[in-house]
PDB file of C-alpha atoms in Angstrom:
ATOM      1  CA  UNK A1097       0.350   0.292   0.206  1.00  0.00           C
ATOM      2  CA  UNK A1098       0.971   3.461  -0.711  1.00  0.00           C
ATOM      3  CA  UNK A1099       1.838   5.566   2.472  1.00  0.00           C
ATOM      4  CA  UNK A1100      -0.755   9.162   1.255  1.00  0.00           C
ATOM      5  CA  UNK A1101       0.505  12.657   3.074  1.00  0.00           C
ATOM      6  CA  UNK A1102      -1.479  14.556   0.580  1.00  0.00           C
ATOM      7  CA  UNK A1103      -4.906  14.427  -0.852  1.00  0.00           C
ATOM      8  CA  UNK A1104      -4.981  16.937  -3.846  1.00  0.00           C
ATOM      9  CA  UNK A1105      -7.513  19.017  -4.863  1.00  0.00           C
ATOM     10  CA  UNK A1106      -8.035  20.257  -8.549  1.00  0.00           C
ATOM     11  CA  UNK A1107     -10.995  21.161 -11.252  1.00  0.00           C
ATOM     12  CA  UNK A1108     -10.986  20.255 -14.713  1.00  0.00           C
ATOM     13  CA  UNK A1109     -10.591  23.662 -16.361  1.00  0.00           C
ATOM     14  CA  UNK A1110     -13.839  23.276 -18.430  1.00  0.00           C
ATOM     15  CA  UNK A1111     -16.446  25.896 -18.811  1.00  0.00           C
ATOM     16  CA  UNK A1112     -19.029  25.880 -15.836  1.00  0.00           C
ATOM     17  CA  UNK A1113     -22.183  24.862 -16.989  1.00  0.00           C
ATOM     18  CA  UNK A1114     -20.404  21.771 -19.074  1.00  0.00           C
ATOM     19  CA  UNK A1115     -20.705  18.455 -18.091  1.00  0.00           C
ATOM     20  CA  UNK A1116     -17.517  16.224 -18.757  1.00  0.00           C
ATOM     21  CA  UNK A1117     -16.917  12.946 -17.768  1.00  0.00           C
ATOM     22  CA  UNK A1118     -14.180  10.127 -16.121  1.00  0.00           C
ATOM     23  CA  UNK A1119     -13.721   8.824 -19.667  1.00  0.00           C
ATOM     24  CA  UNK A1120     -13.717  12.638 -21.677  1.00  0.00           C
ATOM     25  CA  UNK A1121     -10.349  13.355 -18.750  1.00  0.00           C
ATOM     26  CA  UNK A1122      -8.952   9.595 -19.682  1.00  0.00           C
ATOM     27  CA  UNK A1123      -9.176  10.414 -23.122  1.00  0.00           C
ATOM     28  CA  UNK A1124      -6.982  13.849 -22.660  1.00  0.00           C
ATOM     29  CA  UNK A1125      -4.278  12.868 -20.549  1.00  0.00           C
ATOM     30  CA  UNK A1126      -3.902   9.424 -22.984  1.00  0.00           C
ATOM     31  CA  UNK A1127      -3.294  12.098 -25.724  1.00  0.00           C
ATOM     32  CA  UNK A1128      -0.353  13.586 -23.627  1.00  0.00           C
ATOM     33  CA  UNK A1129       0.718  10.393 -23.641  1.00  0.00           C
ATOM     34  CA  UNK A1130       0.049   9.161 -19.012  1.00  0.00           C
ATOM     35  CA  UNK A1131      -0.121   5.990 -18.604  1.00  0.00           C
ATOM     36  CA  UNK A1132      -4.184   6.599 -17.807  1.00  0.00           C
ATOM     37  CA  UNK A1133      -6.461   9.282 -16.026  1.00  0.00           C
ATOM     38  CA  UNK A1134      -4.255  11.150 -13.993  1.00  0.00           C
ATOM     39  CA  UNK A1135      -7.148  12.066 -11.426  1.00  0.00           C
ATOM     40  CA  UNK A1136      -8.422   9.241  -8.102  1.00  0.00           C
ATOM     41  CA  UNK A1137     -11.793  10.755  -8.139  1.00  0.00           C
ATOM     42  CA  UNK A1138     -13.538  12.722 -10.393  1.00  0.00           C
ATOM     43  CA  UNK A1139     -16.425  14.773  -8.599  1.00  0.00           C
ATOM     44  CA  UNK A1140     -19.363  15.107 -11.503  1.00  0.00           C
ATOM     45  CA  UNK A1141     -21.075  18.548 -11.770  1.00  0.00           C
ATOM     46  CA  UNK A1142     -24.187  16.269 -10.152  1.00  0.00           C
ATOM     47  CA  UNK A1143     -22.339  15.178  -7.419  1.00  0.00           C
ATOM     48  CA  UNK A1144     -21.261  11.829  -8.396  1.00  0.00           C
ATOM     49  CA  UNK A1145     -18.218  10.164  -7.150  1.00  0.00           C
ATOM     50  CA  UNK A1146     -16.507   8.450  -9.764  1.00  0.00           C
ATOM     51  CA  UNK A1147     -13.289   6.473  -9.930  1.00  0.00           C
ATOM     52  CA  UNK A1148     -10.436   7.241 -12.057  1.00  0.00           C
ATOM     53  CA  UNK A1149      -6.900   5.640 -11.139  1.00  0.00           C
ATOM     54  CA  UNK A1150      -7.175   2.979  -8.281  1.00  0.00           C
ATOM     55  CA  UNK A1151      -5.369   4.545  -5.353  1.00  0.00           C
ATOM     56  CA  UNK A1152      -2.824   1.717  -4.982  1.00  0.00           C
ATOM     57  CA  UNK A1153      -1.476   3.507  -7.545  1.00  0.00           C
ATOM     58  CA  UNK A1154       0.153   6.498  -8.085  1.00  0.00           C
ATOM     59  CA  UNK A1155      -1.454   9.376  -9.411  1.00  0.00           C
ATOM     60  CA  UNK A1156      -0.246  12.051 -12.987  1.00  0.00           C
ATOM     61  CA  UNK A1157      -1.802  14.977 -11.474  1.00  0.00           C
ATOM     62  CA  UNK A1158       0.651  17.426  -9.183  1.00  0.00           C
ATOM     63  CA  UNK A1159       4.575  16.893 -10.108  1.00  0.00           C
ATOM     64  CA  UNK A1160       6.778  16.054  -7.580  1.00  0.00           C
ATOM     65  CA  UNK A1161       3.884  14.919  -4.830  1.00  0.00           C
ATOM     66  CA  UNK A1162       2.295  12.163  -6.849  1.00  0.00           C
ATOM     67  CA  UNK A1163       4.233   9.107  -5.142  1.00  0.00           C
ATOM     68  CA  UNK A1164       2.143   9.561  -1.889  1.00  0.00           C
ATOM     69  CA  UNK A1165      -1.111  11.677  -2.392  1.00  0.00           C
ATOM     70  CA  UNK A1166      -5.136  10.926  -3.740  1.00  0.00           C
ATOM     71  CA  UNK A1167      -5.446  13.725  -6.611  1.00  0.00           C
ATOM     72  CA  UNK A1168      -9.316  14.774  -6.721  1.00  0.00           C
ATOM     73  CA  UNK A1169     -10.718  16.631  -9.860  1.00  0.00           C
ATOM     74  CA  UNK A1170     -14.234  18.098  -9.678  1.00  0.00           C
ATOM     75  CA  UNK A1171     -15.880  18.862 -13.391  1.00  0.00           C
ATOM     76  CA  UNK A1172     -15.470  22.826 -13.685  1.00  0.00           C
ATOM     77  CA  UNK A1173     -13.205  25.271 -12.804  1.00  0.00           C
ATOM     78  CA  UNK A1174     -13.204  28.164 -15.395  1.00  0.00           C
ATOM     79  CA  UNK A1175     -15.872  30.313 -16.784  1.00  0.00           C
ATOM     80  CA  UNK A1176     -17.727  30.126 -19.167  1.00  0.00           C
ATOM     81  CA  UNK A1177     -15.213  31.691 -21.860  1.00  0.00           C
ATOM     82  CA  UNK A1178     -12.721  28.744 -20.618  1.00  0.00           C
ATOM     83  CA  UNK A1179     -10.401  30.872 -19.875  1.00  0.00           C
ATOM     84  CA  UNK A1180     -10.968  32.477 -16.679  1.00  0.00           C
ATOM     85  CA  UNK A1181     -10.515  30.541 -13.387  1.00  0.00           C
ATOM     86  CA  UNK A1182     -14.076  30.469 -11.638  1.00  0.00           C
ATOM     87  CA  UNK A1183     -15.195  28.370  -8.888  1.00  0.00           C
ATOM     88  CA  UNK A1184     -17.996  26.839 -10.305  1.00  0.00           C
ATOM     89  CA  UNK A1185     -18.713  23.992  -8.430  1.00  0.00           C
ATOM     90  CA  UNK A1186     -22.119  22.836  -7.941  1.00  0.00           C
ATOM     91  CA  UNK A1187     -23.666  23.160  -4.203  1.00  0.00           C
ATOM     92  CA  UNK A1188     -23.661  19.084  -5.109  1.00  0.00           C
ATOM     93  CA  UNK A1189     -20.885  18.994  -5.611  1.00  0.00           C
ATOM     94  CA  UNK A1190     -19.400  21.084  -2.895  1.00  0.00           C
ATOM     95  CA  UNK A1191     -20.826  18.331  -0.718  1.00  0.00           C
ATOM     96  CA  UNK A1192     -19.275  15.514  -2.465  1.00  0.00           C
ATOM     97  CA  UNK A1193     -15.757  16.622  -1.972  1.00  0.00           C
ATOM     98  CA  UNK A1194     -16.759  17.445   1.739  1.00  0.00           C
ATOM     99  CA  UNK A1195     -17.672  13.910   1.794  1.00  0.00           C
ATOM    100  CA  UNK A1196     -15.104  12.423  -0.093  1.00  0.00           C
ATOM    101  CA  UNK A1197     -12.202  14.447   1.267  1.00  0.00           C
ATOM    102  CA  UNK A1198     -13.351  13.241   5.061  1.00  0.00           C
ATOM    103  CA  UNK A1199     -13.249   9.813   4.432  1.00  0.00           C
ATOM    104  CA  UNK A1200     -10.050   9.875   2.228  1.00  0.00           C
ATOM    105  CA  UNK A1201      -8.553  11.624   5.791  1.00  0.00           C
ATOM    106  CA  UNK A1202     -10.123   8.444   7.315  1.00  0.00           C
ATOM    107  CA  UNK A1203      -8.739   5.830   5.582  1.00  0.00           C
ATOM    108  CA  UNK A1204      -5.474   8.152   5.369  1.00  0.00           C
ATOM    109  CA  UNK A1205      -5.283   9.793   9.413  1.00  0.00           C
ATOM    110  CA  UNK A1206      -1.728  11.762   8.528  1.00  0.00           C
ATOM    111  CA  UNK A1207      -2.440  12.955   4.949  1.00  0.00           C
ATOM    112  CA  UNK A1208      -3.061  16.959   4.755  1.00  0.00           C
ATOM    113  CA  UNK A1209      -5.414  18.638   1.951  1.00  0.00           C
ATOM    114  CA  UNK A1210      -4.427  21.183  -0.393  1.00  0.00           C
ATOM    115  CA  UNK A1211      -5.008  22.742  -3.856  1.00  0.00           C
ATOM    116  CA  UNK A1212      -3.320  22.046  -6.454  1.00  0.00           C
ATOM    117  CA  UNK A1213      -2.136  26.099  -6.580  1.00  0.00           C
ATOM    118  CA  UNK A1214      -0.230  25.990  -3.632  1.00  0.00           C
ATOM    119  CA  UNK A1215       2.043  23.434  -5.385  1.00  0.00           C
ATOM    120  CA  UNK A1216       1.763  25.265  -9.260  1.00  0.00           C
ATOM    121  CA  UNK A1217       1.008  28.414 -10.437  1.00  0.00           C
ATOM    122  CA  UNK A1218      -1.932  27.440 -12.343  1.00  0.00           C
ATOM    123  CA  UNK A1219      -5.035  28.732 -10.191  1.00  0.00           C
ATOM    124  CA  UNK A1220      -6.600  24.976 -10.122  1.00  0.00           C
ATOM    125  CA  UNK A1221      -8.509  24.057  -8.302  1.00  0.00           C
ATOM    126  CA  UNK A1222     -10.466  28.171  -8.320  1.00  0.00           C
ATOM    127  CA  UNK A1223     -11.263  28.015  -4.746  1.00  0.00           C
ATOM    128  CA  UNK A1224      -9.239  28.685  -1.295  1.00  0.00           C
ATOM    129  CA  UNK A1225      -9.195  25.235  -0.523  1.00  0.00           C
ATOM    130  CA  UNK A1226      -7.345  26.134   2.785  1.00  0.00           C
ATOM    131  CA  UNK A1227     -10.035  28.196   4.045  1.00  0.00           C
ATOM    132  CA  UNK A1228     -13.123  25.907   2.618  1.00  0.00           C
ATOM    133  CA  UNK A1229     -12.349  22.636   3.916  1.00  0.00           C
TER     134      UNK A1229
END
């Protein structure tokens, strides 16, 4: 079993109001020569949680942190223009994210929670994880 030290939150950087799936993201990541989808979980706009990469396999979501982290991605993260960072989470996504993080912290009690933007110059996940989770 991998030693999980971090739970890292991401957005899909897709326009608000548009639905995308695990399979869409998998296709994008395979086109970038990833072995599979980079995230372990994806939260759809309706709040449903979908598995991506298996938890026992290192992700491909945060350079330098993949070996010891779980990656969670919510669908959205940019305004309708497709460029401007924006917290587009639906109430259902917010609730699902809180519940998923709680479940993961139960399994990995020493894991800390971070936004991708804490390790990158990107705005992702387009909200402040430290003040909200």
